[in-house]
XYZ file of C-alpha atoms in Angstrom:
411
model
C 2.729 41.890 -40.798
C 4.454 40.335 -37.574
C 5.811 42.749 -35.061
C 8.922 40.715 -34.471
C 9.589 42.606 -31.275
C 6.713 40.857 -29.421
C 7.783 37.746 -30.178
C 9.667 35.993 -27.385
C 11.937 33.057 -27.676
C 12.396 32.542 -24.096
C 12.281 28.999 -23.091
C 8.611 28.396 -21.339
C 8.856 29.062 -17.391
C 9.960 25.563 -15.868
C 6.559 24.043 -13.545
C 6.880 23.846 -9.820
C 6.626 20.025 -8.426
C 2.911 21.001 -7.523
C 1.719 21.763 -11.220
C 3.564 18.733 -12.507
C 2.062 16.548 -9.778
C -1.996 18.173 -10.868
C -1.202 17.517 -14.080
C -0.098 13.851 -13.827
C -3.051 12.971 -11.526
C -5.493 14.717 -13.964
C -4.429 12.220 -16.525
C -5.569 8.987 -14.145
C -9.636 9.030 -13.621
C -10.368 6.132 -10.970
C -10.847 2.528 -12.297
C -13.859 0.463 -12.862
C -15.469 -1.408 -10.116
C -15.619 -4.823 -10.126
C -16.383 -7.644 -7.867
C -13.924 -10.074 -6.439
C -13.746 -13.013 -4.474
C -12.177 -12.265 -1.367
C -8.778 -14.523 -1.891
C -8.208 -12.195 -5.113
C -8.183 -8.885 -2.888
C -5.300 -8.630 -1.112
C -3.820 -4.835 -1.884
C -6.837 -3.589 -3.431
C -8.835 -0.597 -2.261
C -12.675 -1.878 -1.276
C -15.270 0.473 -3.215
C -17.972 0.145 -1.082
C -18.409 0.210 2.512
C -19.199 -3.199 3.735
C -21.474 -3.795 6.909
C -21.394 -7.001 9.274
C -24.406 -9.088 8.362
C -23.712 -10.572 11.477
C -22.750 -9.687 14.764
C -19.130 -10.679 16.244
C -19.167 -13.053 17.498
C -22.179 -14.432 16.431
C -23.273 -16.457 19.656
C -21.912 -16.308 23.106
C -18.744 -18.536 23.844
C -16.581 -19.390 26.339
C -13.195 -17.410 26.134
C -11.366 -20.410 27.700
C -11.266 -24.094 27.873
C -13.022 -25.173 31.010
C -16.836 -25.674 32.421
C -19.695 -24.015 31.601
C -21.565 -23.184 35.070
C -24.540 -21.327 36.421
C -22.817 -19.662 38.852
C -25.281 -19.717 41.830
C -24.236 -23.371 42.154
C -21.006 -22.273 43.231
C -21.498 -20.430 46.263
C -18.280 -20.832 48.440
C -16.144 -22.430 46.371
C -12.766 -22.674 47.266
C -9.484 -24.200 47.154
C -10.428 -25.693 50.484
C -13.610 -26.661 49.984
C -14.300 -27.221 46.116
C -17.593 -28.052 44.819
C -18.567 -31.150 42.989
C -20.939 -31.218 40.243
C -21.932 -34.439 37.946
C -20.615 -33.245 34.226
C -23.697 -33.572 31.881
C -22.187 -32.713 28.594
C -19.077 -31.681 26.302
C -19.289 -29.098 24.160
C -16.554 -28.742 21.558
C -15.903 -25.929 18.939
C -18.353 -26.332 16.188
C -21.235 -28.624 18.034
C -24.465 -27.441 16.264
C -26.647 -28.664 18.540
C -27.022 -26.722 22.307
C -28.500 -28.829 25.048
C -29.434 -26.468 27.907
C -27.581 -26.550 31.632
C -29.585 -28.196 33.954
C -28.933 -26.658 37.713
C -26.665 -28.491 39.761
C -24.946 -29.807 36.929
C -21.729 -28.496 34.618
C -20.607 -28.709 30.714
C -17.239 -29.565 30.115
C -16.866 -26.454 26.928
C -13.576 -25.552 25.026
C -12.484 -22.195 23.819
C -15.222 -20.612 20.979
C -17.805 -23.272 21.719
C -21.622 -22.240 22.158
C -22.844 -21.091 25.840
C -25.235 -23.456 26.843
C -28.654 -22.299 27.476
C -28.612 -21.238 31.499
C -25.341 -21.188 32.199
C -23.661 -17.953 32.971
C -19.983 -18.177 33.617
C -16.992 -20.406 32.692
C -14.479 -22.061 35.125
C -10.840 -22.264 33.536
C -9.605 -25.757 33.530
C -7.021 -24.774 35.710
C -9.250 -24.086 38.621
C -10.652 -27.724 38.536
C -9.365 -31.411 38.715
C -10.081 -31.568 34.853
C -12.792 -34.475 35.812
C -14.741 -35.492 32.782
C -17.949 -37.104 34.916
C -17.750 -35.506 38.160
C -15.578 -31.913 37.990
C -14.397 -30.734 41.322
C -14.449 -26.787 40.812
C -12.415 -24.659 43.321
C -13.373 -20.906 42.585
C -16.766 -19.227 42.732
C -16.553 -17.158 39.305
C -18.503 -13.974 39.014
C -21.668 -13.845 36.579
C -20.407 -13.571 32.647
C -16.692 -14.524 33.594
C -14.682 -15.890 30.559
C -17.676 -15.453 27.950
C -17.566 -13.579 24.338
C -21.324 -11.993 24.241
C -22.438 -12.241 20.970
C -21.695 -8.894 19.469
C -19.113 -7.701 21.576
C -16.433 -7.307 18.632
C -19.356 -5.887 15.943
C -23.178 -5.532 16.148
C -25.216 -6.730 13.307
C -25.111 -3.790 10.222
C -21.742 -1.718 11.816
C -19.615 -0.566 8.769
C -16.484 -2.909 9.695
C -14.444 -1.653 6.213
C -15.080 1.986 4.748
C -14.646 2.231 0.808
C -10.972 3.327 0.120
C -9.670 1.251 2.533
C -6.362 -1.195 1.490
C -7.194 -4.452 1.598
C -4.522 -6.242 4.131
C -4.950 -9.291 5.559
C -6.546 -8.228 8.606
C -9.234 -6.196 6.654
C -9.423 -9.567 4.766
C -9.914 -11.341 7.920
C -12.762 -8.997 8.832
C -14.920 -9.633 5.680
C -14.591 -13.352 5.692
C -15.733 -12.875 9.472
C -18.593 -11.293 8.455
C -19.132 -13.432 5.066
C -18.030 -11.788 2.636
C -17.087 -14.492 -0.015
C -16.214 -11.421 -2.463
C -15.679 -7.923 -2.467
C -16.596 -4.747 -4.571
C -13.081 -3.468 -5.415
C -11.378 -1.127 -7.733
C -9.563 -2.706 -10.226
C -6.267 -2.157 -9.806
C -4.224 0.334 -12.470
C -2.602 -1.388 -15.425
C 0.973 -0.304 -16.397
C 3.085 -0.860 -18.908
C 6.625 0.073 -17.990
C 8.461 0.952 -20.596
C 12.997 1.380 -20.948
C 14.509 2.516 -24.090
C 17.976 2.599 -25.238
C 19.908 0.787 -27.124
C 23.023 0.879 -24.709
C 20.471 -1.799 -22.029
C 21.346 -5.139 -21.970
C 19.237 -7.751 -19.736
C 21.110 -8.879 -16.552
C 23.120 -11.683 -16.905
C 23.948 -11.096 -20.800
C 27.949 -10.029 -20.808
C 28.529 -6.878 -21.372
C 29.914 -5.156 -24.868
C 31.701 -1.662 -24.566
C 29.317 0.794 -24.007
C 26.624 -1.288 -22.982
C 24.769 -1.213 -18.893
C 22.425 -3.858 -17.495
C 19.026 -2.430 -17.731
C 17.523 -1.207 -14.031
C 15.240 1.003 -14.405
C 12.578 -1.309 -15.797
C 12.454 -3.495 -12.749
C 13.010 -1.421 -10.462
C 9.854 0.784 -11.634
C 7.718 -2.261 -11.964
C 8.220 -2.913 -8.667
C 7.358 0.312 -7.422
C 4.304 0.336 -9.341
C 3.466 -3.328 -7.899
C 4.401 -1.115 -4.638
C 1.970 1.138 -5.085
C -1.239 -1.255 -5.925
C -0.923 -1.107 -9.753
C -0.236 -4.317 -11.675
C 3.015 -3.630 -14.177
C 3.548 -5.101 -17.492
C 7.399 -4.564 -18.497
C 8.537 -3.883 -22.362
C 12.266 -3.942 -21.887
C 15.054 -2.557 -24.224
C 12.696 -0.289 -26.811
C 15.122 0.728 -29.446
C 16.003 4.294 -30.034
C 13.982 4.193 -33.229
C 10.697 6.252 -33.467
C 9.166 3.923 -36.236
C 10.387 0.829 -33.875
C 9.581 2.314 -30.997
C 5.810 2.988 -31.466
C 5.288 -0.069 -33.436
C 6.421 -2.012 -30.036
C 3.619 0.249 -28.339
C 1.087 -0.383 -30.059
C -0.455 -3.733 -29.133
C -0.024 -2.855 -25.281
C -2.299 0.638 -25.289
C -6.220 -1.894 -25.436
C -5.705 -2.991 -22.271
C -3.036 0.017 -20.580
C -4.378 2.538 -18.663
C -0.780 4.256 -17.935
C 2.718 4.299 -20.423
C 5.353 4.593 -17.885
C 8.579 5.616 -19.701
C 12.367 6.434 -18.595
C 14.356 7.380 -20.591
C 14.727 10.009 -24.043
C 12.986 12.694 -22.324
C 15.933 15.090 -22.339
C 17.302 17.942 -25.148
C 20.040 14.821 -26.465
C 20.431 14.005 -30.266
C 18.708 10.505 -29.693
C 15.439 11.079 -27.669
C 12.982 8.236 -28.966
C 10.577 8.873 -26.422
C 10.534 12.654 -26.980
C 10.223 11.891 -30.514
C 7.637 9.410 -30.646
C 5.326 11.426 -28.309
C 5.924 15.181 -28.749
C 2.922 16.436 -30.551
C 0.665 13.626 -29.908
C -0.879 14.783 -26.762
C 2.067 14.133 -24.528
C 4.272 17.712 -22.941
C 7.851 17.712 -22.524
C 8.298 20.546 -19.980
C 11.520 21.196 -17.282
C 10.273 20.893 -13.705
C 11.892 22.940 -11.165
C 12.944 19.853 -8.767
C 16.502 18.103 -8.469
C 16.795 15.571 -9.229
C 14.692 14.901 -12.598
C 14.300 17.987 -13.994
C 13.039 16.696 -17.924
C 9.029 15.226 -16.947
C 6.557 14.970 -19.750
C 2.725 13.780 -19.558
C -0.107 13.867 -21.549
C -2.346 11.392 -23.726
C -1.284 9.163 -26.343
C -3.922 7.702 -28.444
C -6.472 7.831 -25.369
C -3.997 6.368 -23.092
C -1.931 8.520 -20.471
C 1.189 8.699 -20.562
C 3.910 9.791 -17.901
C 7.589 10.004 -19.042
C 10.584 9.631 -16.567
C 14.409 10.925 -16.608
C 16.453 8.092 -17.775
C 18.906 8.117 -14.438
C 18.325 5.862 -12.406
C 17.760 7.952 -9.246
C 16.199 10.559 -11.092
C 13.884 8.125 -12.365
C 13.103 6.195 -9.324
C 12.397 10.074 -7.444
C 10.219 11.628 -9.886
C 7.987 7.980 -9.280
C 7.483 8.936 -5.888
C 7.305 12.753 -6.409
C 4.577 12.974 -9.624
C 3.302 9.081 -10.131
C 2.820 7.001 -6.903
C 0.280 9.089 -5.495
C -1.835 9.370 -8.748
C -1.622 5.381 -9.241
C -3.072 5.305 -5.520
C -5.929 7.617 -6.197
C -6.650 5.892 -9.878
C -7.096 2.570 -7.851
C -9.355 3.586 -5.224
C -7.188 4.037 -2.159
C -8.067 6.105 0.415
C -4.088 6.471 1.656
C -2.195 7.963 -1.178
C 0.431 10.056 -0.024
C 3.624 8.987 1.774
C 4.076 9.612 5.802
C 5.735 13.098 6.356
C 7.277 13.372 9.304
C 9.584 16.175 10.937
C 13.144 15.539 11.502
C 16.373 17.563 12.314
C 19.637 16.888 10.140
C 22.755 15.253 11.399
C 24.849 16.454 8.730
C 24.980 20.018 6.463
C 23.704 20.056 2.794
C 23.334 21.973 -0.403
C 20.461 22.340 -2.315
C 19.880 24.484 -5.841
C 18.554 27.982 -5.739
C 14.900 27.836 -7.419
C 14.497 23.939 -7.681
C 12.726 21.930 -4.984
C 15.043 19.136 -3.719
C 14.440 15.300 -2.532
C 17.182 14.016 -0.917
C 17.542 10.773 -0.121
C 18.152 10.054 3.561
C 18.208 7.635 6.565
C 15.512 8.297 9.319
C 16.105 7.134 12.890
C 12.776 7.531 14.764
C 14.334 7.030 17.972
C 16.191 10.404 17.844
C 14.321 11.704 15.015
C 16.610 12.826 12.956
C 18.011 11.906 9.362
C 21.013 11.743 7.877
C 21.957 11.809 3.830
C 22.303 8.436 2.248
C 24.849 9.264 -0.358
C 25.205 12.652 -2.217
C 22.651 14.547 -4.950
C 23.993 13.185 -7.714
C 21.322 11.413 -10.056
C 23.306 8.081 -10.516
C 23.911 6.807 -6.966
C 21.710 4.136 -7.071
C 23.419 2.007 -4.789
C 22.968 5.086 -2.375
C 19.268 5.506 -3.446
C 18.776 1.358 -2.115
C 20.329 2.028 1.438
C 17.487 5.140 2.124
C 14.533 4.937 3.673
C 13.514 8.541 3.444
C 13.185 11.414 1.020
C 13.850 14.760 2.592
C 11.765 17.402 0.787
C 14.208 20.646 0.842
C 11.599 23.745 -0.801
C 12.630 25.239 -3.360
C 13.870 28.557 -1.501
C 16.058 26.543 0.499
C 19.577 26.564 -0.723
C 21.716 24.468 2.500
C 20.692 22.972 5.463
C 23.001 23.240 8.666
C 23.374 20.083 11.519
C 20.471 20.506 13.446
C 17.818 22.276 11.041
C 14.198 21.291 10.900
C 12.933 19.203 7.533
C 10.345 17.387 6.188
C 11.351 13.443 5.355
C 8.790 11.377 3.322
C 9.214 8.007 4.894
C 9.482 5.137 1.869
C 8.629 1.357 1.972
């Protein structure tokens, strides 16, 4: 016999931004390792360190365009009394072979070319008449001036890229320096973005009453692209359960994340609820404004994270529960957004028990932000002018002018 007094019909306890954001990461293990060639890298995270296998630069060079000298020969050169010395050689960029400098004699050498065997400084150019047989030099340099020593940059075997590191061009520039015709790298994740509703329309169709343009897909493929993951987009799901899982079906092979926005909340026509609830995805309220309906889990093997259909909301709880987890799944080393502290220009409210990100407008110069546009989940045009998120706790219930906060500074 049940003891109907223990039973409770309370609505679960709604999950602080912190135990939403452990559970979403939980759901992403990292990604396989694979090797690349270096042109394919650009954004990745490297898996491996990667040493120099050979010093920078490899071989002494001259730094400018001028002659190559031993510099004993020039004792007492000066603008008055320059010394003349027979030129024996030019030595371009890229000359493989490396005919020695006999004393008394001079190379005409341009910027990156080989130090000749014996010589020990370089005259610019500038200080000389530029002769190409006999060079009048007019400046006694001082041993090793204007020459790259092999090595100077990197010694043979130094760790020039640590595993984790984002792959920008001048990390790229470093590897082929050293190379590296291809990289170990983590692949990068693979999303399928996903928008239901059958109120979307693509832009550029005209619109029937009761129809919007469809946003939300791009603008969360983009932030995945953002972020280091590669997005598919399925656009303009139906509100149909049967429908709607049919159309996700082919895509979950090759998926390692269902991104959804959209028919999360308690409404009468919640296809993404629906399809998922009780198939290894939770629907649970997060205490955090805006984008309070999250759900996550694993459908069919594949995780799943599900968004609030509002734009803003939408766009938030990406940065808030997903962007970080997409970083660590691919490898990278830098996951979380820069924090910085600011003071507010303008006053604020915020709701009592739910952490808030408000979007703002940081100006490092004074270091302080101001609000772009209000709470409300549907400013989008507000959300595009920001450049900040200004994480308000969730004890915090108004800010004054001139308080202290914490801004997460976006792309």
């Amino acid at each position: 016999m049940v003891d109907h007094r223990s039973v409770s019909n309370s609505p679960a306890p709604m999950l602080s931004v912190d135990e939403h954001r452990a559970t979403v990461a939980a759901l992403l293990p990292s990604t396989p390792v694979e090797r690349r060639p270096l042109a394919e890298c650009l954004g990745l995270a490297l898996a491996e360190d990667l040493p120099a296998a050979i010093p920078l630069p490899p071989f002494h060079n001259s730094a400018m365009d001028g002659y190559a000298v031993r510099v004993e020969d020039l004792a007492g050169a000066g603008a008055d009394s320059p010394v003349a010395l027979p030129v024996a050689e030019d030595v371009p960029a890229g000359r493989v072979d490396n005919p020695p400098l006999r004393p008394g004699t001079a190379h005409r050498i341009m910027t990156g070319a080989q130090m000749p065997p014996g010589a020990d400084g370089v005259v610019p150019v500038e200080l000389t008449d530029g002769g190409v047989e006999q060079v009048h030099i007019q400046r006694e340099p001082s041993p090793g001036a204007n020459v790259r020593r092999a090595g100077d940059d990197v010694a043979r075997g130094t760790v020039v890229l640590t595993h984790g590191t984002t792959l920008g061009a001048s990390q790229i520039g470093v590897a082929a320096a050293v190379g590296a015709a291809e990289l170990a790298v983590h692949r990068p994740p693979r999303v399928l973005v996903l928008s239901t509703g059958s109120e979307l329309v693509a832009p550029g169709v005209p619109l029937q009453p009761g129809q919007i343009y469809e946003s939300n897909g791009a603008m969360l493929a983009a932030a995945v692209r953002q972020a280091g993951a590669e997005a598919r987009l399925l656009r303009f799901v139906p509100d149909d359960v049967a429908e709607f899982q049919a159309e996700l079906e082919p895509h979950l092979a090759d998926t390692d994340l269902v991104l959804t926005s959209g028919g999360v909340s308690a409404g009468a026509y919640e296809v993404v609820k629906d399809a998922f609830e009780g198939q290894g995805v939770e629907f649970r309220k997060v205490a955090v404004q805006p984008g309070m309906p999250q759900g996550a889990g694993s459908y069919r093997n594949v995780a799943v994270v599900t968004l609030p259909g509002n734009p803003v909301s939408s766009m938030v709880s990406f940065e808030v529960f997903v962007r970080s987890a997409l970083r660590a799944c691919g490898g990278h080393r830098v996951r979380e957004r820069v924090r910085v502290r600011a003071t507010t220009t303008e006053a604020a409210d915020s709701p009592e028990g739910k952490r808030q990100f408000r979007r703002g407008r940081f100006a490092p110069d004074s270091g302080s932000v101001s609000w772009a546009g209000g709470a409300g989940s549907h400013l989008l045009a507000a959300m595009a002018t920001a450049d900040c998120l200004v994480d308000l706790p969730a004890a915090t219930t108004r800010v004054e002018p001139g308080d202290s906060v914490t801004a997460l500074l976006l792309d």
